[in-house]
mmCIF file of N, CA, C and O in Angstrom:
data_model
loop_
_atom_site.group_PDB
_atom_site.id
_atom_site.type_symbol
_atom_site.label_atom_id
_atom_site.label_comp_id
_atom_site.label_asym_id
_atom_site.label_seq_id
_atom_site.Cartn_x
_atom_site.Cartn_y
_atom_site.Cartn_z
ATOM 1 N N MET W 1 139.562 -66.907 138.226
ATOM 2 C CA MET W 1 138.359 -67.143 138.971
ATOM 3 C C MET W 1 137.193 -66.477 138.232
ATOM 4 O O MET W 1 137.303 -65.380 137.742
ATOM 5 N N SER W 2 136.073 -67.172 138.210
ATOM 6 C CA SER W 2 134.875 -66.649 137.556
ATOM 7 C C SER W 2 133.812 -66.337 138.598
ATOM 8 O O SER W 2 133.714 -66.993 139.622
ATOM 9 N N LEU W 3 133.016 -65.350 138.316
ATOM 10 C CA LEU W 3 131.895 -65.013 139.179
ATOM 11 C C LEU W 3 130.652 -65.771 138.715
ATOM 12 O O LEU W 3 130.452 -65.972 137.524
ATOM 13 N N ILE W 4 129.840 -66.162 139.665
ATOM 14 C CA ILE W 4 128.579 -66.818 139.354
ATOM 15 C C ILE W 4 127.466 -65.973 139.960
ATOM 16 O O ILE W 4 127.536 -65.578 141.116
ATOM 17 N N ASN W 5 126.455 -65.722 139.183
ATOM 18 C CA ASN W 5 125.326 -64.932 139.652
ATOM 19 C C ASN W 5 124.057 -65.704 139.334
ATOM 20 O O ASN W 5 123.715 -65.887 138.172
ATOM 21 N N MET W 6 123.381 -66.191 140.375
ATOM 22 C CA MET W 6 122.154 -66.961 140.187
ATOM 23 C C MET W 6 121.075 -66.467 141.127
ATOM 24 O O MET W 6 121.362 -66.004 142.224
ATOM 25 N N GLU W 7 119.861 -66.618 140.701
ATOM 26 C CA GLU W 7 118.715 -66.331 141.554
ATOM 27 C C GLU W 7 118.568 -67.480 142.539
ATOM 28 O O GLU W 7 118.697 -68.650 142.174
ATOM 29 N N ALA W 8 118.306 -67.161 143.800
ATOM 30 C CA ALA W 8 118.133 -68.186 144.830
ATOM 31 C C ALA W 8 116.657 -68.512 145.009
ATOM 32 O O ALA W 8 115.803 -67.633 144.919
ATOM 33 N N ARG W 9 116.382 -69.789 145.236
ATOM 34 C CA ARG W 9 115.016 -70.271 145.452
ATOM 35 C C ARG W 9 115.022 -71.274 146.603
ATOM 36 O O ARG W 9 116.019 -71.949 146.842
ATOM 37 N N PRO W 10 113.872 -71.438 147.278
ATOM 38 C CA PRO W 10 113.781 -72.464 148.323
ATOM 39 C C PRO W 10 113.685 -73.856 147.707
ATOM 40 O O PRO W 10 113.393 -74.013 146.515
ATOM 41 N N LEU W 11 113.891 -74.857 148.522
ATOM 42 C CA LEU W 11 113.891 -76.247 148.070
ATOM 43 C C LEU W 11 112.574 -76.650 147.416
ATOM 44 O O LEU W 11 112.552 -77.441 146.480
ATOM 45 N N ASP W 12 111.468 -76.090 147.869
ATOM 46 C CA ASP W 12 110.162 -76.480 147.322
ATOM 47 C C ASP W 12 109.687 -75.601 146.161
ATOM 48 O O ASP W 12 108.524 -75.657 145.771
ATOM 49 N N ALA W 13 110.592 -74.817 145.574
ATOM 50 C CA ALA W 13 110.223 -73.950 144.449
ATOM 51 C C ALA W 13 109.780 -74.779 143.251
ATOM 52 O O ALA W 13 110.273 -75.880 143.017
ATOM 53 N N LYS W 14 108.849 -74.242 142.492
ATOM 54 C CA LYS W 14 108.344 -74.932 141.297
ATOM 55 C C LYS W 14 109.363 -74.890 140.160
ATOM 56 O O LYS W 14 109.566 -75.860 139.459
ATOM 57 N N MET W 15 109.999 -73.739 139.975
ATOM 58 C CA MET W 15 110.949 -73.560 138.878
ATOM 59 C C MET W 15 112.360 -73.457 139.444
ATOM 60 O O MET W 15 112.679 -72.509 140.153
ATOM 61 N N VAL W 16 113.200 -74.464 139.169
ATOM 62 C CA VAL W 16 114.554 -74.453 139.720
ATOM 63 C C VAL W 16 115.639 -74.419 138.643
ATOM 64 O O VAL W 16 116.815 -74.272 138.961
ATOM 65 N N THR W 17 115.261 -74.535 137.391
ATOM 66 C CA THR W 17 116.249 -74.570 136.314
ATOM 67 C C THR W 17 117.136 -73.337 136.372
ATOM 68 O O THR W 17 116.654 -72.211 136.403
ATOM 69 N N ARG W 18 118.446 -73.584 136.407
ATOM 70 C CA ARG W 18 119.476 -72.543 136.424
ATOM 71 C C ARG W 18 119.330 -71.588 137.607
ATOM 72 O O ARG W 18 119.641 -70.414 137.515
ATOM 73 N N ARG W 19 118.856 -72.120 138.724
ATOM 74 C CA ARG W 19 118.743 -71.331 139.947
ATOM 75 C C ARG W 19 119.453 -72.055 141.083
ATOM 76 O O ARG W 19 119.577 -73.270 141.069
ATOM 77 N N CYS W 20 119.913 -71.293 142.047
ATOM 78 C CA CYS W 20 120.573 -71.866 143.216
ATOM 79 C C CYS W 20 119.519 -72.145 144.281
ATOM 80 O O CYS W 20 118.776 -71.249 144.678
ATOM 81 N N ILE W 21 119.450 -73.367 144.734
ATOM 82 C CA ILE W 21 118.478 -73.781 145.728
ATOM 83 C C ILE W 21 119.112 -73.703 147.111
ATOM 84 O O ILE W 21 120.229 -74.179 147.305
ATOM 85 N N ILE W 22 118.405 -73.094 148.043
ATOM 86 C CA ILE W 22 118.888 -72.966 149.415
ATOM 87 C C ILE W 22 117.982 -73.792 150.313
ATOM 88 O O ILE W 22 116.756 -73.668 150.259
ATOM 89 N N SER W 23 118.601 -74.652 151.138
ATOM 90 C CA SER W 23 117.815 -75.538 151.989
ATOM 91 C C SER W 23 118.565 -75.858 153.275
ATOM 92 O O SER W 23 119.797 -75.861 153.308
ATOM 93 N N ARG W 24 117.799 -76.167 154.305
ATOM 94 C CA ARG W 24 118.404 -76.653 155.547
ATOM 95 C C ARG W 24 118.842 -78.101 155.339
ATOM 96 O O ARG W 24 118.232 -78.841 154.564
ATOM 97 N N LEU W 25 119.872 -78.501 156.054
ATOM 98 C CA LEU W 25 120.390 -79.864 155.949
ATOM 99 C C LEU W 25 119.296 -80.896 156.188
ATOM 100 O O LEU W 25 119.180 -81.867 155.440
ATOM 101 N N LYS W 26 118.463 -80.678 157.185
ATOM 102 C CA LYS W 26 117.439 -81.668 157.534
ATOM 103 C C LYS W 26 116.367 -81.826 156.457
ATOM 104 O O LYS W 26 115.624 -82.804 156.460
ATOM 105 N N GLU W 27 116.289 -80.877 155.507
ATOM 106 C CA GLU W 27 115.276 -80.944 154.458
ATOM 107 C C GLU W 27 115.765 -81.633 153.182
ATOM 108 O O GLU W 27 114.962 -82.000 152.340
ATOM 109 N N VAL W 28 117.069 -81.789 153.044
ATOM 110 C CA VAL W 28 117.622 -82.358 151.811
ATOM 111 C C VAL W 28 117.649 -83.880 151.923
ATOM 112 O O VAL W 28 118.237 -84.437 152.850
ATOM 113 N N THR W 29 117.010 -84.548 150.976
ATOM 114 C CA THR W 29 117.014 -86.008 150.918
ATOM 115 C C THR W 29 117.668 -86.443 149.606
ATOM 116 O O THR W 29 117.844 -85.628 148.700
ATOM 117 N N GLY W 30 117.988 -87.699 149.520
ATOM 118 C CA GLY W 30 118.551 -88.218 148.280
ATOM 119 C C GLY W 30 117.606 -88.031 147.105
ATOM 120 O O GLY W 30 118.004 -87.618 146.018
ATOM 121 N N ALA W 31 116.329 -88.297 147.340
ATOM 122 C CA ALA W 31 115.332 -88.155 146.270
ATOM 123 C C ALA W 31 115.191 -86.696 145.845
ATOM 124 O O ALA W 31 115.082 -86.397 144.650
ATOM 125 N N LYS W 32 115.196 -85.793 146.806
ATOM 126 C CA LYS W 32 115.062 -84.370 146.488
ATOM 127 C C LYS W 32 116.288 -83.891 145.713
ATOM 128 O O LYS W 32 116.169 -83.119 144.758
ATOM 129 N N TYR W 33 117.477 -84.362 146.093
ATOM 130 C CA TYR W 33 118.701 -83.986 145.385
ATOM 131 C C TYR W 33 118.639 -84.468 143.930
ATOM 132 O O TYR W 33 118.926 -83.717 143.006
ATOM 133 N N ARG W 34 118.249 -85.702 143.726
ATOM 134 C CA ARG W 34 118.146 -86.243 142.363
ATOM 135 C C ARG W 34 117.106 -85.483 141.543
ATOM 136 O O ARG W 34 117.280 -85.254 140.352
ATOM 137 N N ASP W 35 116.025 -85.079 142.198
ATOM 138 C CA ASP W 35 114.994 -84.278 141.530
ATOM 139 C C ASP W 35 115.575 -82.935 141.081
ATOM 140 O O ASP W 35 115.292 -82.479 139.969
ATOM 141 N N LEU W 36 116.387 -82.316 141.917
ATOM 142 C CA LEU W 36 117.030 -81.049 141.542
ATOM 143 C C LEU W 36 117.971 -81.245 140.357
ATOM 144 O O LEU W 36 118.033 -80.400 139.452
ATOM 145 N N ILE W 37 118.688 -82.350 140.329
ATOM 146 C CA ILE W 37 119.587 -82.657 139.202
ATOM 147 C C ILE W 37 118.758 -82.811 137.924
ATOM 148 O O ILE W 37 119.095 -82.249 136.886
ATOM 149 N N ASP W 38 117.671 -83.569 138.019
ATOM 150 C CA ASP W 38 116.810 -83.785 136.857
ATOM 151 C C ASP W 38 116.204 -82.487 136.336
ATOM 152 O O ASP W 38 115.994 -82.326 135.135
ATOM 153 N N GLN W 39 115.924 -81.554 137.252
ATOM 154 C CA GLN W 39 115.334 -80.278 136.865
ATOM 155 C C GLN W 39 116.389 -79.232 136.473
ATOM 156 O O GLN W 39 116.053 -78.100 136.199
ATOM 157 N N LYS W 40 117.653 -79.646 136.465
ATOM 158 C CA LYS W 40 118.764 -78.783 136.044
ATOM 159 C C LYS W 40 118.958 -77.563 136.944
ATOM 160 O O LYS W 40 119.188 -76.446 136.472
ATOM 161 N N ALA W 41 118.885 -77.785 138.259
ATOM 162 C CA ALA W 41 119.182 -76.702 139.198
ATOM 163 C C ALA W 41 120.636 -76.272 139.004
ATOM 164 O O ALA W 41 121.516 -77.086 138.725
ATOM 165 N N GLY W 42 120.887 -74.990 139.169
ATOM 166 C CA GLY W 42 122.229 -74.460 138.959
ATOM 167 C C GLY W 42 123.165 -74.689 140.130
ATOM 168 O O GLY W 42 124.381 -74.730 139.968
ATOM 169 N N GLY W 43 122.615 -74.862 141.317
ATOM 170 C CA GLY W 43 123.443 -75.061 142.496
ATOM 171 C C GLY W 43 122.590 -75.419 143.696
ATOM 172 O O GLY W 43 121.364 -75.291 143.673
ATOM 173 N N LEU W 44 123.253 -75.888 144.739
ATOM 174 C CA LEU W 44 122.563 -76.244 145.974
ATOM 175 C C LEU W 44 123.400 -75.741 147.140
ATOM 176 O O LEU W 44 124.561 -76.122 147.288
ATOM 177 N N LEU W 45 122.826 -74.867 147.945
ATOM 178 C CA LEU W 45 123.470 -74.344 149.147
ATOM 179 C C LEU W 45 122.757 -74.963 150.339
ATOM 180 O O LEU W 45 121.547 -74.763 150.516
ATOM 181 N N ILE W 46 123.495 -75.741 151.119
ATOM 182 C CA ILE W 46 122.908 -76.422 152.270
ATOM 183 C C ILE W 46 123.293 -75.670 153.535
ATOM 184 O O ILE W 46 124.476 -75.494 153.832
ATOM 185 N N LEU W 47 122.273 -75.235 154.266
ATOM 186 C CA LEU W 47 122.497 -74.507 155.509
ATOM 187 C C LEU W 47 122.657 -75.500 156.658
ATOM 188 O O LEU W 47 121.801 -76.351 156.882
ATOM 189 N N LEU W 48 123.759 -75.378 157.378
ATOM 190 C CA LEU W 48 124.018 -76.247 158.523
ATOM 191 C C LEU W 48 123.381 -75.649 159.773
ATOM 192 O O LEU W 48 123.163 -74.437 159.842
ATOM 193 N N PRO W 49 123.108 -76.479 160.768
ATOM 194 C CA PRO W 49 122.515 -75.962 162.006
ATOM 195 C C PRO W 49 123.448 -74.942 162.671
ATOM 196 O O PRO W 49 124.674 -75.064 162.592
ATOM 197 N N GLN W 50 122.849 -73.956 163.314
ATOM 198 C CA GLN W 50 123.642 -72.963 164.037
ATOM 199 C C GLN W 50 124.212 -73.572 165.303
ATOM 200 O O GLN W 50 123.655 -74.512 165.868
ATOM 201 N N GLU W 51 125.318 -73.021 165.745
ATOM 202 C CA GLU W 51 125.939 -73.381 167.017
ATOM 203 C C GLU W 51 126.120 -74.887 167.186
ATOM 204 O O GLU W 51 125.620 -75.486 168.138
ATOM 205 N N LEU W 52 126.833 -75.471 166.262
ATOM 206 C CA LEU W 52 127.062 -76.919 166.311
ATOM 207 C C LEU W 52 127.705 -77.356 167.628
ATOM 208 O O LEU W 52 127.418 -78.438 168.131
ATOM 209 N N GLN W 53 128.568 -76.517 168.186
ATOM 210 C CA GLN W 53 129.263 -76.888 169.427
ATOM 211 C C GLN W 53 128.311 -77.018 170.616
ATOM 212 O O GLN W 53 128.596 -77.749 171.563
ATOM 213 N N LYS W 54 127.183 -76.325 170.569
ATOM 214 C CA LYS W 54 126.225 -76.355 171.681
ATOM 215 C C LYS W 54 125.184 -77.461 171.539
ATOM 216 O O LYS W 54 124.358 -77.636 172.421
ATOM 217 N N MET W 55 125.228 -78.204 170.443
ATOM 218 C CA MET W 55 124.249 -79.262 170.215
ATOM 219 C C MET W 55 124.535 -80.460 171.120
ATOM 220 O O MET W 55 125.673 -80.704 171.503
ATOM 221 N N SER W 56 123.506 -81.213 171.420
ATOM 222 C CA SER W 56 123.687 -82.441 172.198
ATOM 223 C C SER W 56 124.495 -83.439 171.365
ATOM 224 O O SER W 56 124.554 -83.343 170.137
ATOM 225 N N THR W 57 125.091 -84.385 172.023
ATOM 226 C CA THR W 57 125.893 -85.403 171.340
ATOM 227 C C THR W 57 125.060 -86.177 170.331
ATOM 228 O O THR W 57 125.506 -86.446 169.216
ATOM 229 N N ASP W 58 123.837 -86.516 170.705
ATOM 230 C CA ASP W 58 122.956 -87.259 169.798
ATOM 231 C C ASP W 58 122.631 -86.446 168.552
ATOM 232 O O ASP W 58 122.652 -86.960 167.430
ATOM 233 N N LEU W 59 122.327 -85.168 168.724
ATOM 234 C CA LEU W 59 121.996 -84.313 167.594
ATOM 235 C C LEU W 59 123.214 -84.095 166.693
ATOM 236 O O LEU W 59 123.089 -84.050 165.471
ATOM 237 N N LYS W 60 124.396 -83.998 167.298
ATOM 238 C CA LYS W 60 125.623 -83.881 166.504
ATOM 239 C C LYS W 60 125.821 -85.134 165.655
ATOM 240 O O LYS W 60 126.205 -85.055 164.495
ATOM 241 N N GLU W 61 125.547 -86.285 166.226
ATOM 242 C CA GLU W 61 125.717 -87.548 165.497
ATOM 243 C C GLU W 61 124.727 -87.644 164.337
ATOM 244 O O GLU W 61 125.084 -88.067 163.243
ATOM 245 N N VAL W 62 123.487 -87.245 164.558
ATOM 246 C CA VAL W 62 122.481 -87.255 163.492
ATOM 247 C C VAL W 62 122.907 -86.311 162.373
ATOM 248 O O VAL W 62 122.806 -86.642 161.183
ATOM 249 N N THR W 63 123.393 -85.137 162.732
ATOM 250 C CA THR W 63 123.860 -84.162 161.738
ATOM 251 C C THR W 63 125.038 -84.731 160.945
ATOM 252 O O THR W 63 125.080 -84.635 159.713
ATOM 253 N N LYS W 64 125.969 -85.352 161.641
ATOM 254 C CA LYS W 64 127.133 -85.962 160.987
ATOM 255 C C LYS W 64 126.702 -87.065 160.016
ATOM 256 O O LYS W 64 127.169 -87.112 158.872
ATOM 257 N N LEU W 65 125.789 -87.918 160.439
ATOM 258 C CA LEU W 65 125.317 -89.005 159.580
ATOM 259 C C LEU W 65 124.562 -88.459 158.368
ATOM 260 O O LEU W 65 124.677 -89.003 157.271
ATOM 261 N N SER W 66 123.805 -87.389 158.558
ATOM 262 C CA SER W 66 123.097 -86.767 157.434
ATOM 263 C C SER W 66 124.093 -86.236 156.408
ATOM 264 O O SER W 66 123.902 -86.412 155.202
ATOM 265 N N LEU W 67 125.137 -85.591 156.880
ATOM 266 C CA LEU W 67 126.168 -85.067 155.972
ATOM 267 C C LEU W 67 126.875 -86.197 155.216
ATOM 268 O O LEU W 67 127.094 -86.100 154.011
ATOM 269 N N ILE W 68 127.223 -87.248 155.916
ATOM 270 C CA ILE W 68 127.898 -88.395 155.280
ATOM 271 C C ILE W 68 126.990 -89.012 154.221
ATOM 272 O O ILE W 68 127.436 -89.316 153.109
ATOM 273 N N PHE W 69 125.716 -89.183 154.541
ATOM 274 C CA PHE W 69 124.745 -89.735 153.599
ATOM 275 C C PHE W 69 124.673 -88.881 152.336
ATOM 276 O O PHE W 69 124.751 -89.389 151.210
ATOM 277 N N LEU W 70 124.541 -87.567 152.503
ATOM 278 C CA LEU W 70 124.457 -86.681 151.349
ATOM 279 C C LEU W 70 125.754 -86.668 150.542
ATOM 280 O O LEU W 70 125.721 -86.665 149.310
ATOM 281 N N LEU W 71 126.878 -86.673 151.219
ATOM 282 C CA LEU W 71 128.163 -86.694 150.500
ATOM 283 C C LEU W 71 128.299 -87.947 149.643
ATOM 284 O O LEU W 71 128.792 -87.886 148.514
ATOM 285 N N LYS W 72 127.857 -89.078 150.153
ATOM 286 C CA LYS W 72 127.897 -90.312 149.363
ATOM 287 C C LYS W 72 127.029 -90.191 148.115
ATOM 288 O O LYS W 72 127.418 -90.630 147.030
ATOM 289 N N ILE W 73 125.876 -89.587 148.265
ATOM 290 C CA ILE W 73 124.991 -89.380 147.111
ATOM 291 C C ILE W 73 125.642 -88.426 146.120
ATOM 292 O O ILE W 73 125.657 -88.680 144.909
ATOM 293 N N PHE W 74 126.194 -87.321 146.615
ATOM 294 C CA PHE W 74 126.842 -86.342 145.737
ATOM 295 C C PHE W 74 127.979 -86.985 144.954
ATOM 296 O O PHE W 74 128.110 -86.794 143.754
ATOM 297 N N LEU W 75 128.791 -87.768 145.640
ATOM 298 C CA LEU W 75 129.937 -88.411 144.980
ATOM 299 C C LEU W 75 129.496 -89.466 143.977
ATOM 300 O O LEU W 75 130.123 -89.635 142.935
ATOM 301 N N SER W 76 128.424 -90.186 144.278
ATOM 302 C CA SER W 76 127.944 -91.203 143.342
ATOM 303 C C SER W 76 127.377 -90.558 142.078
ATOM 304 O O SER W 76 127.443 -91.133 140.994
ATOM 305 N N GLU W 77 126.833 -89.359 142.176
ATOM 306 C CA GLU W 77 126.291 -88.648 141.021
ATOM 307 C C GLU W 77 127.398 -88.089 140.137
ATOM 308 O O GLU W 77 127.170 -87.839 138.970
ATOM 309 N N GLN W 78 128.579 -87.886 140.671
ATOM 310 C CA GLN W 78 129.680 -87.307 139.920
ATOM 311 C C GLN W 78 130.307 -88.307 138.942
ATOM 312 O O GLN W 78 130.926 -87.915 137.981
ATOM 313 N N CYS W 79 130.135 -89.589 139.213
ATOM 314 C CA CYS W 79 130.789 -90.618 138.372
ATOM 315 C C CYS W 79 130.098 -90.839 137.068
ATOM 316 O O CYS W 79 129.007 -90.597 136.834
#
């Protein structure tokens, strides 16, 4: 196992090369993800909403669909 040590930056940071970007799920879009790839970001940490069990059914569904959408983008970029 290897250790990784990176400086963390917010999603709207100007300089992201070789830095870990931290963002809320609702802020990450396909275009923003591709922009981070183009800028050679070192990593992306997506923060999920707190207390998922207490969320309304509609909000849980929106969160689930957002995750599925992002996963499809992530997987398509890997090929």
